[in-house]
Amino acid sequence: MILVLGGTGEARKLAEALVAREVRVVSSLAGRVARPRLPVGEVRVGGFGGVDGLAAWLRENDVRAVVDATHPFAERIGANAAKAAEHTGIPLLRLARPGWEPVKGDVWHWADDLADAARQLPGLGERVFLTSGRQGLPAFAHLDDLWFLIRCVDPPEPPLPRHHELILARGPYETAAERELLERVDILVTKDSGGTLTSAKLTAARELGKPVLLVRRPPRPDTETAETVTEAVEWVLNR
C-alpha cells in the first residue's frame, strides 16, 4: 500500500495515476474542508494522533512508501511524516509544486509569515484582498483601520477583521473575474502556494499594476522531493 498525504490537486492526480497502474493507494485528508474534492481509490479523513500515531498506522497497514503531497503550508503533517518515516524506515517522498516566480510587471512584497504580513500591510494599502485561508485570518483581526475583501472555501470563525466582506469560493479562478475583485482594493495578500489553480489573481494584479504581498513558504524537513506527479509516480513504482 502507498499512503498519499493529500488535499491538493497534485495528490488527486497522483492517486489517479497510481490506481490506473493497479497500485493500492490510500489518500489521507486532514478534514479541514467541509466538502473536499475526493481522489480515486481509498480515502481516510482525519489526523493520525501525532508522530507516534502515524508511525503505528504505517506499521499496522503494511505501508511500503509515503508521499507527502500536502499543501506547501501544511507544516505539522509534513514534520510528522518525516519523523514517522524515520522511525519506521519507510521511504518518504515530498511532492511539492514549485513556488511562484515574479515576472515583468509584478510588484511583489514578501512577508516571512502571516504576522509579518499584518505588520507590513498598513503601509501598503487600506483596502485588502485577502486570500490566505480562513485559519490565518486572526493574524489580521486587529487591523481596524483597514478594509478586507476575504475569500476562503468554508465560513471562517472569529476573530475576523472588523471591516470586511466575505466571499466563499473554491478555485480554479478566471483572470477576468479576479480583475473585477482586484479593482476594488489596493493590494492582494496571499500565500506562495504555487501552481495554476489560484494563480489568476497574480495575473490580474500584474495587469492592473496592483501590489502583492506574498507570504513565504515555511521550511520543510529535508526529504527526497519531486516537483511533478510524473516524477512521483516513477518514484513509487521503483519502491
JSON list of C-alpha atoms in Angstrom, two decimals:
[
{"chain": "A", "resi": 1, "resn": "MET", "atom": "CA", "xyz": [0.00, 0.00, 0.00]},
{"chain": "A", "resi": 2, "resn": "ILE", "atom": "CA", "xyz": [1.05, 3.57, -0.72]},
{"chain": "A", "resi": 3, "resn": "LEU", "atom": "CA", "xyz": [-0.09, 6.31, 1.65]},
{"chain": "A", "resi": 4, "resn": "VAL", "atom": "CA", "xyz": [-0.63, 9.68, -0.02]},
{"chain": "A", "resi": 5, "resn": "LEU", "atom": "CA", "xyz": [-0.96, 12.58, 2.37]},
{"chain": "A", "resi": 6, "resn": "GLY", "atom": "CA", "xyz": [-3.24, 14.68, 0.23]},
{"chain": "A", "resi": 7, "resn": "GLY", "atom": "CA", "xyz": [-5.66, 17.53, -0.07]},
{"chain": "A", "resi": 8, "resn": "THR", "atom": "CA", "xyz": [-4.04, 19.10, -3.15]},
{"chain": "A", "resi": 9, "resn": "GLY", "atom": "CA", "xyz": [-4.63, 18.78, -6.87]},
{"chain": "A", "resi": 10, "resn": "GLU", "atom": "CA", "xyz": [-1.28, 17.05, -7.23]},
{"chain": "A", "resi": 11, "resn": "ALA", "atom": "CA", "xyz": [-2.30, 14.48, -4.64]},
{"chain": "A", "resi": 12, "resn": "ARG", "atom": "CA", "xyz": [-5.50, 13.69, -6.53]},
{"chain": "A", "resi": 13, "resn": "LYS", "atom": "CA", "xyz": [-3.64, 13.35, -9.82]},
{"chain": "A", "resi": 14, "resn": "LEU", "atom": "CA", "xyz": [-1.08, 11.08, -8.18]},
{"chain": "A", "resi": 15, "resn": "ALA", "atom": "CA", "xyz": [-3.75, 8.81, -6.70]},
{"chain": "A", "resi": 16, "resn": "GLU", "atom": "CA", "xyz": [-5.48, 8.59, -10.06]},
{"chain": "A", "resi": 17, "resn": "ALA", "atom": "CA", "xyz": [-2.24, 7.73, -11.86]},
{"chain": "A", "resi": 18, "resn": "LEU", "atom": "CA", "xyz": [-1.27, 5.05, -9.34]},
{"chain": "A", "resi": 19, "resn": "VAL", "atom": "CA", "xyz": [-4.72, 3.45, -9.23]},
{"chain": "A", "resi": 20, "resn": "ALA", "atom": "CA", "xyz": [-4.63, 3.28, -13.04]},
{"chain": "A", "resi": 21, "resn": "ARG", "atom": "CA", "xyz": [-1.43, 1.26, -12.65]},
{"chain": "A", "resi": 22, "resn": "GLU", "atom": "CA", "xyz": [-3.18, -1.06, -10.18]},
{"chain": "A", "resi": 23, "resn": "VAL", "atom": "CA", "xyz": [-1.25, 0.28, -7.19]},
{"chain": "A", "resi": 24, "resn": "ARG", "atom": "CA", "xyz": [-3.24, 0.26, -3.96]},
{"chain": "A", "resi": 25, "resn": "VAL", "atom": "CA", "xyz": [-3.42, 3.82, -2.66]},
{"chain": "A", "resi": 26, "resn": "VAL", "atom": "CA", "xyz": [-4.90, 5.28, 0.49]},
{"chain": "A", "resi": 27, "resn": "SER", "atom": "CA", "xyz": [-5.25, 9.06, 0.36]},
{"chain": "A", "resi": 28, "resn": "SER", "atom": "CA", "xyz": [-5.36, 10.79, 3.73]},
{"chain": "A", "resi": 29, "resn": "LEU", "atom": "CA", "xyz": [-7.19, 14.12, 4.08]},
{"chain": "A", "resi": 30, "resn": "ALA", "atom": "CA", "xyz": [-6.94, 16.35, 7.12]},
{"chain": "A", "resi": 31, "resn": "GLY", "atom": "CA", "xyz": [-10.68, 17.05, 7.19]},
{"chain": "A", "resi": 32, "resn": "ARG", "atom": "CA", "xyz": [-10.36, 20.83, 7.40]},
{"chain": "A", "resi": 33, "resn": "VAL", "atom": "CA", "xyz": [-12.52, 21.46, 4.32]},
{"chain": "A", "resi": 34, "resn": "ALA", "atom": "CA", "xyz": [-16.23, 20.69, 4.64]},
{"chain": "A", "resi": 35, "resn": "ARG", "atom": "CA", "xyz": [-16.69, 19.28, 1.13]},
{"chain": "A", "resi": 36, "resn": "PRO", "atom": "CA", "xyz": [-13.27, 18.24, -0.17]},
{"chain": "A", "resi": 37, "resn": "ARG", "atom": "CA", "xyz": [-12.65, 17.02, -3.69]},
{"chain": "A", "resi": 38, "resn": "LEU", "atom": "CA", "xyz": [-12.11, 13.31, -3.19]},
{"chain": "A", "resi": 39, "resn": "PRO", "atom": "CA", "xyz": [-9.42, 11.39, -5.07]},
{"chain": "A", "resi": 40, "resn": "VAL", "atom": "CA", "xyz": [-9.93, 7.98, -6.66]},
{"chain": "A", "resi": 41, "resn": "GLY", "atom": "CA", "xyz": [-9.02, 4.98, -4.57]},
{"chain": "A", "resi": 42, "resn": "GLU", "atom": "CA", "xyz": [-9.36, 4.57, -0.82]},
{"chain": "A", "resi": 43, "resn": "VAL", "atom": "CA", "xyz": [-9.72, 7.66, 1.35]},
{"chain": "A", "resi": 44, "resn": "ARG", "atom": "CA", "xyz": [-9.32, 8.29, 5.07]},
{"chain": "A", "resi": 45, "resn": "VAL", "atom": "CA", "xyz": [-10.20, 11.58, 6.77]},
{"chain": "A", "resi": 46, "resn": "GLY", "atom": "CA", "xyz": [-8.73, 12.97, 9.98]},
{"chain": "A", "resi": 47, "resn": "GLY", "atom": "CA", "xyz": [-5.48, 13.05, 11.88]},
{"chain": "A", "resi": 48, "resn": "PHE", "atom": "CA", "xyz": [-3.28, 10.16, 12.95]},
{"chain": "A", "resi": 49, "resn": "GLY", "atom": "CA", "xyz": [-2.55, 11.27, 16.51]},
{"chain": "A", "resi": 50, "resn": "GLY", "atom": "CA", "xyz": [0.87, 12.80, 16.01]},
{"chain": "A", "resi": 51, "resn": "VAL", "atom": "CA", "xyz": [4.14, 11.14, 15.07]},
{"chain": "A", "resi": 52, "resn": "ASP", "atom": "CA", "xyz": [3.58, 8.01, 17.15]},
{"chain": "A", "resi": 53, "resn": "GLY", "atom": "CA", "xyz": [0.07, 7.53, 15.81]},
{"chain": "A", "resi": 54, "resn": "LEU", "atom": "CA", "xyz": [1.21, 7.92, 12.22]},
{"chain": "A", "resi": 55, "resn": "ALA", "atom": "CA", "xyz": [4.13, 5.53, 12.73]},
{"chain": "A", "resi": 56, "resn": "ALA", "atom": "CA", "xyz": [1.80, 2.94, 14.25]},
{"chain": "A", "resi": 57, "resn": "TRP", "atom": "CA", "xyz": [-0.67, 3.34, 11.36]},
{"chain": "A", "resi": 58, "resn": "LEU", "atom": "CA", "xyz": [2.12, 2.83, 8.82]},
{"chain": "A", "resi": 59, "resn": "ARG", "atom": "CA", "xyz": [3.23, -0.38, 10.51]},
{"chain": "A", "resi": 60, "resn": "GLU", "atom": "CA", "xyz": [-0.27, -1.75, 11.07]},
{"chain": "A", "resi": 61, "resn": "ASN", "atom": "CA", "xyz": [-1.29, -1.20, 7.46]},
{"chain": "A", "resi": 62, "resn": "ASP", "atom": "CA", "xyz": [1.89, -2.55, 5.87]},
{"chain": "A", "resi": 63, "resn": "VAL", "atom": "CA", "xyz": [2.62, 0.72, 4.06]},
{"chain": "A", "resi": 64, "resn": "ARG", "atom": "CA", "xyz": [5.60, 0.41, 1.75]},
{"chain": "A", "resi": 65, "resn": "ALA", "atom": "CA", "xyz": [6.01, 4.10, 0.90]},
{"chain": "A", "resi": 66, "resn": "VAL", "atom": "CA", "xyz": [4.58, 7.51, 1.80]},
{"chain": "A", "resi": 67, "resn": "VAL", "atom": "CA", "xyz": [4.11, 10.50, -0.46]},
{"chain": "A", "resi": 68, "resn": "ASP", "atom": "CA", "xyz": [3.60, 13.82, 1.30]},
{"chain": "A", "resi": 69, "resn": "ALA", "atom": "CA", "xyz": [1.58, 15.77, -1.25]},
{"chain": "A", "resi": 70, "resn": "THR", "atom": "CA", "xyz": [0.04, 18.18, 1.24]},
{"chain": "A", "resi": 71, "resn": "HIS", "atom": "CA", "xyz": [-0.26, 21.94, 0.80]},
{"chain": "A", "resi": 72, "resn": "PRO", "atom": "CA", "xyz": [3.05, 23.83, 0.97]},
{"chain": "A", "resi": 73, "resn": "PHE", "atom": "CA", "xyz": [1.87, 25.46, 4.21]},
{"chain": "A", "resi": 74, "resn": "ALA", "atom": "CA", "xyz": [0.79, 22.23, 5.94]},
{"chain": "A", "resi": 75, "resn": "GLU", "atom": "CA", "xyz": [3.77, 22.32, 8.29]},
{"chain": "A", "resi": 76, "resn": "ARG", "atom": "CA", "xyz": [2.62, 19.97, 11.04]},
{"chain": "A", "resi": 77, "resn": "ILE", "atom": "CA", "xyz": [1.76, 16.92, 8.95]},
{"chain": "A", "resi": 78, "resn": "GLY", "atom": "CA", "xyz": [4.93, 17.41, 6.92]},
{"chain": "A", "resi": 79, "resn": "ALA", "atom": "CA", "xyz": [7.08, 17.34, 10.04]},
{"chain": "A", "resi": 80, "resn": "ASN", "atom": "CA", "xyz": [5.15, 14.38, 11.48]},
{"chain": "A", "resi": 81, "resn": "ALA", "atom": "CA", "xyz": [5.51, 12.43, 8.23]},
{"chain": "A", "resi": 82, "resn": "ALA", "atom": "CA", "xyz": [9.26, 12.95, 8.17]},
{"chain": "A", "resi": 83, "resn": "LYS", "atom": "CA", "xyz": [9.67, 11.78, 11.77]},
{"chain": "A", "resi": 84, "resn": "ALA", "atom": "CA", "xyz": [7.34, 8.80, 11.32]},
{"chain": "A", "resi": 85, "resn": "ALA", "atom": "CA", "xyz": [9.19, 7.72, 8.20]},
{"chain": "A", "resi": 86, "resn": "GLU", "atom": "CA", "xyz": [12.47, 7.96, 10.07]},
{"chain": "A", "resi": 87, "resn": "HIS", "atom": "CA", "xyz": [11.11, 5.92, 12.99]},
{"chain": "A", "resi": 88, "resn": "THR", "atom": "CA", "xyz": [9.71, 3.17, 10.75]},
{"chain": "A", "resi": 89, "resn": "GLY", "atom": "CA", "xyz": [12.29, 3.13, 7.97]},
{"chain": "A", "resi": 90, "resn": "ILE", "atom": "CA", "xyz": [9.53, 3.58, 5.37]},
{"chain": "A", "resi": 91, "resn": "PRO", "atom": "CA", "xyz": [10.56, 5.61, 2.29]},
{"chain": "A", "resi": 92, "resn": "LEU", "atom": "CA", "xyz": [9.11, 9.13, 2.12]},
{"chain": "A", "resi": 93, "resn": "LEU", "atom": "CA", "xyz": [8.79, 11.44, -0.86]},
{"chain": "A", "resi": 94, "resn": "ARG", "atom": "CA", "xyz": [7.71, 15.06, -0.72]},
{"chain": "A", "resi": 95, "resn": "LEU", "atom": "CA", "xyz": [5.66, 16.06, -3.80]},
{"chain": "A", "resi": 96, "resn": "ALA", "atom": "CA", "xyz": [5.92, 19.84, -3.82]},
{"chain": "A", "resi": 97, "resn": "ARG", "atom": "CA", "xyz": [4.89, 22.08, -6.68]},
{"chain": "A", "resi": 98, "resn": "PRO", "atom": "CA", "xyz": [7.32, 24.97, -7.26]},
{"chain": "A", "resi": 99, "resn": "GLY", "atom": "CA", "xyz": [6.54, 28.33, -5.75]},
{"chain": "A", "resi": 100, "resn": "TRP", "atom": "CA", "xyz": [5.52, 31.29, -7.84]},
{"chain": "A", "resi": 101, "resn": "GLU", "atom": "CA", "xyz": [8.20, 33.41, -9.53]},
{"chain": "A", "resi": 102, "resn": "PRO", "atom": "CA", "xyz": [7.74, 37.10, -10.37]},
{"chain": "A", "resi": 103, "resn": "VAL", "atom": "CA", "xyz": [7.74, 38.20, -14.00]},
{"chain": "A", "resi": 104, "resn": "LYS", "atom": "CA", "xyz": [8.00, 41.59, -15.65]},
{"chain": "A", "resi": 105, "resn": "GLY", "atom": "CA", "xyz": [5.30, 43.91, -14.37]},
{"chain": "A", "resi": 106, "resn": "ASP", "atom": "CA", "xyz": [4.85, 42.25, -10.99]},
{"chain": "A", "resi": 107, "resn": "VAL", "atom": "CA", "xyz": [5.01, 44.45, -7.88]},
{"chain": "A", "resi": 108, "resn": "TRP", "atom": "CA", "xyz": [5.70, 41.96, -5.12]},
{"chain": "A", "resi": 109, "resn": "HIS", "atom": "CA", "xyz": [6.49, 42.35, -1.44]},
{"chain": "A", "resi": 110, "resn": "TRP", "atom": "CA", "xyz": [7.46, 39.39, 0.72]},
{"chain": "A", "resi": 111, "resn": "ALA", "atom": "CA", "xyz": [6.49, 38.51, 4.29]},
{"chain": "A", "resi": 112, "resn": "ASP", "atom": "CA", "xyz": [8.07, 35.82, 6.42]},
{"chain": "A", "resi": 113, "resn": "ASP", "atom": "CA", "xyz": [4.73, 34.70, 7.86]},
{"chain": "A", "resi": 114, "resn": "LEU", "atom": "CA", "xyz": [1.17, 35.95, 8.39]},
{"chain": "A", "resi": 115, "resn": "ALA", "atom": "CA", "xyz": [2.12, 38.04, 11.40]},
{"chain": "A", "resi": 116, "resn": "ASP", "atom": "CA", "xyz": [4.81, 39.77, 9.33]},
{"chain": "A", "resi": 117, "resn": "ALA", "atom": "CA", "xyz": [2.28, 40.36, 6.54]},
{"chain": "A", "resi": 118, "resn": "ALA", "atom": "CA", "xyz": [-0.09, 42.00, 9.04]},
{"chain": "A", "resi": 119, "resn": "ARG", "atom": "CA", "xyz": [2.74, 44.26, 10.25]},
{"chain": "A", "resi": 120, "resn": "GLN", "atom": "CA", "xyz": [3.56, 45.39, 6.72]},
{"chain": "A", "resi": 121, "resn": "LEU", "atom": "CA", "xyz": [0.01, 45.96, 5.49]},
{"chain": "A", "resi": 122, "resn": "PRO", "atom": "CA", "xyz": [-0.78, 49.39, 6.99]},
{"chain": "A", "resi": 123, "resn": "GLY", "atom": "CA", "xyz": [1.97, 50.94, 4.91]},
{"chain": "A", "resi": 124, "resn": "LEU", "atom": "CA", "xyz": [0.95, 49.25, 1.67]},
{"chain": "A", "resi": 125, "resn": "GLY", "atom": "CA", "xyz": [-2.78, 49.83, 1.27]},
{"chain": "A", "resi": 126, "resn": "GLU", "atom": "CA", "xyz": [-6.08, 50.49, 3.02]},
{"chain": "A", "resi": 127, "resn": "ARG", "atom": "CA", "xyz": [-8.28, 48.07, 1.04]},
{"chain": "A", "resi": 128, "resn": "VAL", "atom": "CA", "xyz": [-7.04, 44.49, 1.00]},
{"chain": "A", "resi": 129, "resn": "PHE", "atom": "CA", "xyz": [-7.94, 41.39, -0.99]},
{"chain": "A", "resi": 130, "resn": "LEU", "atom": "CA", "xyz": [-7.01, 38.64, 1.48]},
{"chain": "A", "resi": 131, "resn": "THR", "atom": "CA", "xyz": [-6.76, 35.03, 0.24]},
{"chain": "A", "resi": 132, "resn": "SER", "atom": "CA", "xyz": [-4.52, 33.50, 2.89]},
{"chain": "A", "resi": 133, "resn": "GLY", "atom": "CA", "xyz": [-7.01, 30.88, 4.10]},
{"chain": "A", "resi": 134, "resn": "ARG", "atom": "CA", "xyz": [-9.56, 31.01, 6.90]},
{"chain": "A", "resi": 135, "resn": "GLN", "atom": "CA", "xyz": [-7.23, 29.67, 9.59]},
{"chain": "A", "resi": 136, "resn": "GLY", "atom": "CA", "xyz": [-4.85, 32.60, 9.14]},
{"chain": "A", "resi": 137, "resn": "LEU", "atom": "CA", "xyz": [-7.46, 35.34, 9.44]},
{"chain": "A", "resi": 138, "resn": "PRO", "atom": "CA", "xyz": [-6.90, 36.05, 13.18]},
{"chain": "A", "resi": 139, "resn": "ALA", "atom": "CA", "xyz": [-3.48, 37.48, 12.29]},
{"chain": "A", "resi": 140, "resn": "PHE", "atom": "CA", "xyz": [-5.26, 40.42, 10.63]},
{"chain": "A", "resi": 141, "resn": "ALA", "atom": "CA", "xyz": [-8.16, 40.83, 13.08]},
{"chain": "A", "resi": 142, "resn": "HIS", "atom": "CA", "xyz": [-6.58, 43.77, 14.91]},
{"chain": "A", "resi": 143, "resn": "LEU", "atom": "CA", "xyz": [-6.20, 45.96, 11.81]},
{"chain": "A", "resi": 144, "resn": "ASP", "atom": "CA", "xyz": [-9.27, 48.12, 12.44]},
{"chain": "A", "resi": 145, "resn": "ASP", "atom": "CA", "xyz": [-8.20, 50.89, 10.06]},
{"chain": "A", "resi": 146, "resn": "LEU", "atom": "CA", "xyz": [-8.16, 48.60, 7.02]},
{"chain": "A", "resi": 147, "resn": "TRP", "atom": "CA", "xyz": [-10.96, 47.07, 4.95]},
{"chain": "A", "resi": 148, "resn": "PHE", "atom": "CA", "xyz": [-10.69, 43.45, 3.81]},
{"chain": "A", "resi": 149, "resn": "LEU", "atom": "CA", "xyz": [-12.25, 41.52, 0.96]},
{"chain": "A", "resi": 150, "resn": "ILE", "atom": "CA", "xyz": [-11.77, 38.00, 2.32]},
{"chain": "A", "resi": 151, "resn": "ARG", "atom": "CA", "xyz": [-12.05, 34.88, 0.20]},
{"chain": "A", "resi": 152, "resn": "CYS", "atom": "CA", "xyz": [-11.96, 31.34, 1.55]},
{"chain": "A", "resi": 153, "resn": "VAL", "atom": "CA", "xyz": [-13.57, 27.96, 0.86]},
{"chain": "A", "resi": 154, "resn": "ASP", "atom": "CA", "xyz": [-15.52, 27.47, 4.10]},
{"chain": "A", "resi": 155, "resn": "PRO", "atom": "CA", "xyz": [-17.01, 30.03, 6.52]},
{"chain": "A", "resi": 156, "resn": "PRO", "atom": "CA", "xyz": [-14.33, 31.28, 8.92]},
{"chain": "A", "resi": 157, "resn": "GLU", "atom": "CA", "xyz": [-14.67, 31.56, 12.67]},
{"chain": "A", "resi": 158, "resn": "PRO", "atom": "CA", "xyz": [-13.82, 34.72, 14.62]},
{"chain": "A", "resi": 159, "resn": "PRO", "atom": "CA", "xyz": [-11.79, 36.68, 15.29]},
{"chain": "A", "resi": 160, "resn": "LEU", "atom": "CA", "xyz": [-12.03, 38.45, 11.94]},
{"chain": "A", "resi": 161, "resn": "PRO", "atom": "CA", "xyz": [-11.10, 41.96, 10.84]},
{"chain": "A", "resi": 162, "resn": "ARG", "atom": "CA", "xyz": [-13.80, 44.43, 11.90]},
{"chain": "A", "resi": 163, "resn": "HIS", "atom": "CA", "xyz": [-14.30, 45.87, 8.40]},
{"chain": "A", "resi": 164, "resn": "HIS", "atom": "CA", "xyz": [-14.64, 43.10, 5.85]},
{"chain": "A", "resi": 165, "resn": "GLU", "atom": "CA", "xyz": [-16.68, 41.46, 3.12]},
{"chain": "A", "resi": 166, "resn": "LEU", "atom": "CA", "xyz": [-16.61, 37.68, 2.83]},
{"chain": "A", "resi": 167, "resn": "ILE", "atom": "CA", "xyz": [-16.62, 35.61, -0.35]},
{"chain": "A", "resi": 168, "resn": "LEU", "atom": "CA", "xyz": [-16.92, 31.81, -0.16]},
{"chain": "A", "resi": 169, "resn": "ALA", "atom": "CA", "xyz": [-15.46, 30.24, -3.30]},
{"chain": "A", "resi": 170, "resn": "ARG", "atom": "CA", "xyz": [-13.21, 27.46, -4.49]},
{"chain": "A", "resi": 171, "resn": "GLY", "atom": "CA", "xyz": [-10.74, 27.63, -7.38]},
{"chain": "A", "resi": 172, "resn": "PRO", "atom": "CA", "xyz": [-9.82, 27.45, -10.14]},
{"chain": "A", "resi": 173, "resn": "TYR", "atom": "CA", "xyz": [-10.44, 31.14, -10.80]},
{"chain": "A", "resi": 174, "resn": "GLU", "atom": "CA", "xyz": [-10.56, 33.09, -14.06]},
{"chain": "A", "resi": 175, "resn": "THR", "atom": "CA", "xyz": [-8.38, 36.14, -14.66]},
{"chain": "A", "resi": 176, "resn": "ALA", "atom": "CA", "xyz": [-11.28, 38.35, -15.72]},
{"chain": "A", "resi": 177, "resn": "ALA", "atom": "CA", "xyz": [-13.22, 37.64, -12.53]},
{"chain": "A", "resi": 178, "resn": "GLU", "atom": "CA", "xyz": [-10.10, 38.17, -10.42]},
{"chain": "A", "resi": 179, "resn": "ARG", "atom": "CA", "xyz": [-9.54, 41.51, -12.12]},
{"chain": "A", "resi": 180, "resn": "GLU", "atom": "CA", "xyz": [-13.02, 42.66, -11.10]},
{"chain": "A", "resi": 181, "resn": "LEU", "atom": "CA", "xyz": [-12.27, 41.85, -7.47]},
{"chain": "A", "resi": 182, "resn": "LEU", "atom": "CA", "xyz": [-8.85, 43.48, -7.52]},
{"chain": "A", "resi": 183, "resn": "GLU", "atom": "CA", "xyz": [-10.27, 46.69, -8.97]},
{"chain": "A", "resi": 184, "resn": "ARG", "atom": "CA", "xyz": [-11.99, 47.13, -5.59]},
{"chain": "A", "resi": 185, "resn": "VAL", "atom": "CA", "xyz": [-8.80, 47.00, -3.50]},
{"chain": "A", "resi": 186, "resn": "ASP", "atom": "CA", "xyz": [-5.33, 48.46, -3.16]},
{"chain": "A", "resi": 187, "resn": "ILE", "atom": "CA", "xyz": [-3.34, 45.27, -2.56]},
{"chain": "A", "resi": 188, "resn": "LEU", "atom": "CA", "xyz": [-3.54, 41.49, -2.70]},
{"chain": "A", "resi": 189, "resn": "VAL", "atom": "CA", "xyz": [-2.31, 39.38, 0.24]},
{"chain": "A", "resi": 190, "resn": "THR", "atom": "CA", "xyz": [-1.79, 35.69, -0.37]},
{"chain": "A", "resi": 191, "resn": "LYS", "atom": "CA", "xyz": [0.48, 32.75, 0.37]},
{"chain": "A", "resi": 192, "resn": "ASP", "atom": "CA", "xyz": [3.09, 31.43, -2.06]},
{"chain": "A", "resi": 193, "resn": "SER", "atom": "CA", "xyz": [1.05, 28.31, -2.79]},
{"chain": "A", "resi": 194, "resn": "GLY", "atom": "CA", "xyz": [2.37, 27.86, -6.32]},
{"chain": "A", "resi": 195, "resn": "GLY", "atom": "CA", "xyz": [0.58, 26.04, -9.12]},
{"chain": "A", "resi": 196, "resn": "THR", "atom": "CA", "xyz": [-2.09, 27.25, -11.54]},
{"chain": "A", "resi": 197, "resn": "LEU", "atom": "CA", "xyz": [-5.29, 26.66, -9.55]},
{"chain": "A", "resi": 198, "resn": "THR", "atom": "CA", "xyz": [-5.25, 30.11, -7.93]},
{"chain": "A", "resi": 199, "resn": "SER", "atom": "CA", "xyz": [-2.58, 31.95, -9.94]},
{"chain": "A", "resi": 200, "resn": "ALA", "atom": "CA", "xyz": [-5.09, 34.01, -11.95]},
{"chain": "A", "resi": 201, "resn": "LYS", "atom": "CA", "xyz": [-5.15, 36.59, -9.15]},
{"chain": "A", "resi": 202, "resn": "LEU", "atom": "CA", "xyz": [-1.44, 37.23, -9.72]},
{"chain": "A", "resi": 203, "resn": "THR", "atom": "CA", "xyz": [-2.03, 37.75, -13.44]},
{"chain": "A", "resi": 204, "resn": "ALA", "atom": "CA", "xyz": [-4.87, 40.14, -12.69]},
{"chain": "A", "resi": 205, "resn": "ALA", "atom": "CA", "xyz": [-2.77, 42.08, -10.18]},
{"chain": "A", "resi": 206, "resn": "ARG", "atom": "CA", "xyz": [0.01, 42.40, -12.74]},
{"chain": "A", "resi": 207, "resn": "GLU", "atom": "CA", "xyz": [-2.38, 43.66, -15.41]},
{"chain": "A", "resi": 208, "resn": "LEU", "atom": "CA", "xyz": [-3.80, 46.27, -13.03]},
{"chain": "A", "resi": 209, "resn": "GLY", "atom": "CA", "xyz": [-0.43, 47.26, -11.57]},
{"chain": "A", "resi": 210, "resn": "LYS", "atom": "CA", "xyz": [-1.61, 46.27, -8.09]},
{"chain": "A", "resi": 211, "resn": "PRO", "atom": "CA", "xyz": [0.98, 45.27, -5.47]},
{"chain": "A", "resi": 212, "resn": "VAL", "atom": "CA", "xyz": [1.00, 41.77, -4.00]},
{"chain": "A", "resi": 213, "resn": "LEU", "atom": "CA", "xyz": [2.14, 40.83, -0.51]},
{"chain": "A", "resi": 214, "resn": "LEU", "atom": "CA", "xyz": [3.24, 37.20, -0.59]},
{"chain": "A", "resi": 215, "resn": "VAL", "atom": "CA", "xyz": [3.84, 35.05, 2.47]},
{"chain": "A", "resi": 216, "resn": "ARG", "atom": "CA", "xyz": [6.91, 32.86, 2.08]},
{"chain": "A", "resi": 217, "resn": "ARG", "atom": "CA", "xyz": [6.61, 29.11, 2.45]},
{"chain": "A", "resi": 218, "resn": "PRO", "atom": "CA", "xyz": [7.59, 27.71, 5.83]},
{"chain": "A", "resi": 219, "resn": "PRO", "atom": "CA", "xyz": [10.64, 25.45, 5.98]},
{"chain": "A", "resi": 220, "resn": "ARG", "atom": "CA", "xyz": [10.06, 21.75, 5.44]},
{"chain": "A", "resi": 221, "resn": "PRO", "atom": "CA", "xyz": [12.06, 18.73, 6.60]},
{"chain": "A", "resi": 222, "resn": "ASP", "atom": "CA", "xyz": [14.97, 17.81, 4.34]},
{"chain": "A", "resi": 223, "resn": "THR", "atom": "CA", "xyz": [13.48, 14.84, 2.46]},
{"chain": "A", "resi": 224, "resn": "GLU", "atom": "CA", "xyz": [13.64, 13.50, -1.08]},
{"chain": "A", "resi": 225, "resn": "THR", "atom": "CA", "xyz": [11.45, 15.75, -3.23]},
{"chain": "A", "resi": 226, "resn": "ALA", "atom": "CA", "xyz": [9.65, 15.63, -6.58]},
{"chain": "A", "resi": 227, "resn": "GLU", "atom": "CA", "xyz": [8.13, 18.63, -8.34]},
{"chain": "A", "resi": 228, "resn": "THR", "atom": "CA", "xyz": [5.77, 16.78, -10.68]},
{"chain": "A", "resi": 229, "resn": "VAL", "atom": "CA", "xyz": [3.25, 13.96, -10.47]},
{"chain": "A", "resi": 230, "resn": "THR", "atom": "CA", "xyz": [5.15, 12.09, -13.19]},
{"chain": "A", "resi": 231, "resn": "GLU", "atom": "CA", "xyz": [8.29, 12.08, -11.05]},
{"chain": "A", "resi": 232, "resn": "ALA", "atom": "CA", "xyz": [6.32, 10.92, -8.03]},
{"chain": "A", "resi": 233, "resn": "VAL", "atom": "CA", "xyz": [4.70, 8.06, -9.97]},
{"chain": "A", "resi": 234, "resn": "GLU", "atom": "CA", "xyz": [8.10, 6.87, -11.14]},
{"chain": "A", "resi": 235, "resn": "TRP", "atom": "CA", "xyz": [9.44, 7.04, -7.57]},
{"chain": "A", "resi": 236, "resn": "VAL", "atom": "CA", "xyz": [6.54, 4.95, -6.23]},
{"chain": "A", "resi": 237, "resn": "LEU", "atom": "CA", "xyz": [6.84, 2.33, -8.96]},
{"chain": "A", "resi": 238, "resn": "ASN", "atom": "CA", "xyz": [10.50, 1.89, -8.08]},
{"chain": "A", "resi": 239, "resn": "ARG", "atom": "CA", "xyz": [9.86, 1.21, -4.39]}
]
